[in-house]
Amino acid sequence: MKIVKFIIHAVIFLAPLGYILAKFSIQADPLSFIYSVSGYSVLCSLGLIVILNFINVRKYSKLLGFFGFFYAFLHFLTFVILDKGLNLAKVYSDILSQNFALSGFIGLVLMAILAVSSLKFSWFRKVGLLFYPLLICAALHYFLYPKIPQLWHYSFLIFACLVAVIKVLNLIQKYKNNLKEA
């Protein structure tokens, strides 16, 4: 049974990578294709985590988080290796000069912290709250990328902000309740 579960998870996890490899050679702009598939994979994993947490099914959040981190790292490697040719000065310059690149890099750092915290290190107990700034960074990265914004772009940004605001309001309410009980 564990082998079947592992195979199902591996197929789901590797499906976007398989899609990239299968369609890469026939793309008019392969770099843009890798960016799109890896970026949408990250956004989908973050959205699924929010939905599953909202309906109180946290069983797959860690797996989806690792999935998202893998594709976010692939997205970043595409930027560093294929787009900038390993020229770290260009990478650094772009990250500091372009808001969408900065928000994406901050999101990647937050995802890395969350991925490490998922390995059960005791000194990383409360970093789960970094998920909400990560969600906003991912939405900003997607929204700020140079394109003509459409309803879908606005809706993802609004969704991320609403989720973060709801979480902050819930934390404030818990804090007030704890003060009343003390």
Short mmCIF file of C-alpha atoms in Angstrom, two decimals:
data_model
loop_
_atom_site.label_atom_id
_atom_site.label_comp_id
_atom_site.label_asym_id
_atom_site.label_seq_id
_atom_site.Cartn_x
_atom_site.Cartn_y
_atom_site.Cartn_z
CA MET A 1 0.00 0.00 0.00
CA LYS A 2 2.85 2.40 0.81
CA ILE A 3 4.43 1.73 -2.59
CA VAL A 4 1.18 2.59 -4.39
CA LYS A 5 0.87 5.79 -2.35
CA PHE A 6 4.50 6.66 -3.12
CA ILE A 7 3.97 6.07 -6.86
CA ILE A 8 0.85 8.25 -6.88
CA HIS A 9 2.68 11.06 -5.08
CA ALA A 10 5.70 10.75 -7.39
CA VAL A 11 3.53 10.89 -10.52
CA ILE A 12 1.66 13.97 -9.28
CA PHE A 13 4.91 15.61 -8.13
CA LEU A 14 6.78 14.95 -11.37
CA ALA A 15 3.90 15.64 -13.80
CA PRO A 16 4.82 19.31 -14.41
CA LEU A 17 8.49 18.41 -14.84
CA GLY A 18 7.54 15.66 -17.29
CA TYR A 19 5.37 18.14 -19.15
CA ILE A 20 8.29 20.58 -19.36
CA LEU A 21 10.62 17.89 -20.67
CA ALA A 22 8.08 16.54 -23.16
CA LYS A 23 7.10 19.91 -24.65
CA PHE A 24 10.38 21.83 -24.24
CA SER A 25 11.83 21.17 -27.69
CA ILE A 26 8.70 22.20 -29.60
CA GLN A 27 8.19 25.54 -27.85
CA ALA A 28 8.75 28.80 -29.70
CA ASP A 29 10.11 30.31 -26.47
CA PRO A 30 11.34 27.44 -24.24
CA LEU A 31 12.57 29.77 -21.49
CA SER A 32 9.16 31.39 -21.11
CA PHE A 33 7.58 27.92 -21.16
CA ILE A 34 9.71 26.71 -18.24
CA TYR A 35 8.97 29.91 -16.33
CA SER A 36 5.24 29.49 -16.90
CA VAL A 37 4.92 25.80 -16.01
CA SER A 38 7.17 26.03 -12.94
CA GLY A 39 5.53 29.26 -11.77
CA TYR A 40 1.99 27.96 -12.19
CA SER A 41 2.99 24.78 -10.35
CA VAL A 42 4.09 26.89 -7.39
CA LEU A 43 0.91 28.96 -7.45
CA CYS A 44 -1.24 25.84 -7.65
CA SER A 45 0.52 24.22 -4.70
CA LEU A 46 0.14 27.38 -2.59
CA GLY A 47 -3.53 27.69 -3.54
CA LEU A 48 -4.17 24.04 -2.69
CA ILE A 49 -2.48 24.49 0.70
CA VAL A 50 -4.78 27.43 1.45
CA ILE A 51 -7.87 25.50 0.38
CA LEU A 52 -6.91 22.37 2.31
CA ASN A 53 -6.13 24.37 5.44
CA PHE A 54 -9.41 26.24 5.08
CA ILE A 55 -11.38 22.97 5.04
CA ASN A 56 -9.14 21.69 7.86
CA VAL A 57 -7.36 18.95 5.88
CA ARG A 58 -3.71 19.58 6.71
CA LYS A 59 -2.54 16.07 5.87
CA TYR A 60 -1.07 17.04 2.50
CA SER A 61 0.15 20.56 3.29
CA LYS A 62 3.75 19.51 3.88
CA LEU A 63 3.86 17.44 0.69
CA LEU A 64 2.35 20.32 -1.31
CA GLY A 65 4.82 22.69 0.33
CA PHE A 66 7.78 20.59 -0.77
CA PHE A 67 6.20 20.34 -4.24
CA GLY A 68 5.90 24.13 -4.38
CA PHE A 69 9.46 24.65 -3.12
CA PHE A 70 10.87 22.25 -5.73
CA TYR A 71 9.16 24.12 -8.56
CA ALA A 72 10.00 27.54 -7.07
CA PHE A 73 13.64 26.47 -6.96
CA LEU A 74 13.38 25.23 -10.57
CA HIS A 75 11.85 28.62 -11.46
CA PHE A 76 14.76 30.41 -9.77
CA LEU A 77 17.37 28.14 -11.39
CA THR A 78 15.82 28.89 -14.76
CA PHE A 79 16.26 32.59 -14.00
CA VAL A 80 19.87 32.21 -12.80
CA ILE A 81 21.18 29.64 -15.28
CA LEU A 82 19.17 29.90 -18.48
CA ASP A 83 18.09 33.53 -18.38
CA LYS A 84 21.14 35.22 -16.81
CA GLY A 85 23.80 32.68 -17.83
CA LEU A 86 25.11 32.28 -14.25
CA ASN A 87 26.11 35.95 -14.22
CA LEU A 88 25.50 36.60 -10.52
CA ALA A 89 26.03 40.34 -10.92
CA LYS A 90 23.09 40.42 -13.39
CA VAL A 91 21.00 38.25 -11.05
CA TYR A 92 21.73 40.55 -8.11
CA SER A 93 21.05 43.65 -10.20
CA ASP A 94 17.73 42.31 -11.50
CA ILE A 95 16.56 41.25 -8.06
CA LEU A 96 17.25 44.70 -6.65
CA SER A 97 15.95 46.70 -9.61
CA GLN A 98 12.76 44.83 -10.53
CA ASN A 99 9.92 44.58 -8.02
CA PHE A 100 8.62 41.31 -9.43
CA ALA A 101 12.09 39.72 -9.16
CA LEU A 102 12.50 40.98 -5.59
CA SER A 103 9.10 39.66 -4.51
CA GLY A 104 9.88 36.31 -6.14
CA PHE A 105 13.26 36.07 -4.42
CA ILE A 106 11.78 36.97 -1.02
CA GLY A 107 9.11 34.32 -1.64
CA LEU A 108 11.79 31.74 -2.45
CA VAL A 109 13.67 32.57 0.76
CA LEU A 110 10.45 32.24 2.77
CA MET A 111 9.72 28.91 1.07
CA ALA A 112 13.22 27.68 1.91
CA ILE A 113 12.72 28.60 5.57
CA LEU A 114 9.36 26.82 5.61
CA ALA A 115 10.85 23.75 3.89
CA VAL A 116 13.62 23.54 6.49
CA SER A 117 11.10 24.04 9.29
CA SER A 118 9.10 21.09 7.96
CA LEU A 119 12.03 18.85 8.80
CA LYS A 120 11.01 19.15 12.50
CA PHE A 121 13.90 21.20 13.86
CA SER A 122 12.82 22.34 17.33
CA TRP A 123 14.21 25.86 16.84
CA PHE A 124 11.83 26.43 13.91
CA ARG A 125 8.48 25.94 15.66
CA LYS A 126 6.53 29.10 14.83
CA VAL A 127 7.63 29.82 11.27
CA GLY A 128 4.43 28.42 9.78
CA LEU A 129 3.05 31.95 9.90
CA LEU A 130 5.59 32.88 7.21
CA PHE A 131 3.27 31.10 4.78
CA TYR A 132 1.02 34.16 4.58
CA PRO A 133 3.74 36.67 3.63
CA LEU A 134 4.97 33.99 1.21
CA LEU A 135 1.52 33.82 -0.36
CA ILE A 136 1.50 37.60 -0.80
CA CYS A 137 5.05 37.58 -2.26
CA ALA A 138 4.04 34.87 -4.75
CA ALA A 139 0.92 36.83 -5.72
CA LEU A 140 2.94 40.02 -6.14
CA HIS A 141 5.56 38.21 -8.20
CA TYR A 142 2.85 36.88 -10.48
CA PHE A 143 0.97 40.19 -10.64
CA LEU A 144 4.00 42.44 -11.17
CA TYR A 145 5.55 40.39 -13.95
CA PRO A 146 5.47 42.58 -17.09
CA LYS A 147 2.24 41.71 -18.87
CA ILE A 148 -1.19 43.20 -19.35
CA PRO A 149 -3.01 42.38 -16.07
CA GLN A 150 -6.27 40.55 -16.52
CA LEU A 151 -8.96 39.57 -14.04
CA TRP A 152 -7.11 36.34 -13.20
CA HIS A 153 -3.99 38.30 -12.14
CA TYR A 154 -5.97 40.64 -9.92
CA SER A 155 -8.01 37.80 -8.44
CA PHE A 156 -4.94 35.86 -7.31
CA LEU A 157 -3.49 38.96 -5.64
CA ILE A 158 -6.80 39.79 -3.95
CA PHE A 159 -7.21 36.16 -2.85
CA ALA A 160 -3.72 36.11 -1.28
CA CYS A 161 -4.32 39.38 0.56
CA LEU A 162 -7.73 38.24 1.83
CA VAL A 163 -6.30 34.98 3.16
CA ALA A 164 -3.51 36.88 4.92
CA VAL A 165 -5.93 39.43 6.42
CA ILE A 166 -8.25 36.66 7.66
CA LYS A 167 -5.29 34.89 9.28
CA VAL A 168 -4.12 38.12 10.97
CA LEU A 169 -7.65 38.81 12.25
CA ASN A 170 -7.86 35.26 13.62
CA LEU A 171 -4.52 35.70 15.39
CA ILE A 172 -5.67 39.01 16.88
CA GLN A 173 -8.87 37.36 18.11
CA LYS A 174 -6.88 34.49 19.69
CA TYR A 175 -4.58 37.00 21.34
CA LYS A 176 -7.56 38.94 22.79
CA ASN A 177 -9.14 35.71 24.05
CA ASN A 178 -5.86 34.70 25.71
CA LEU A 179 -5.68 38.11 27.42
CA LYS A 180 -9.24 37.73 28.74
CA GLU A 181 -8.49 34.26 30.11
CA ALA A 182 -5.28 35.39 31.86
#
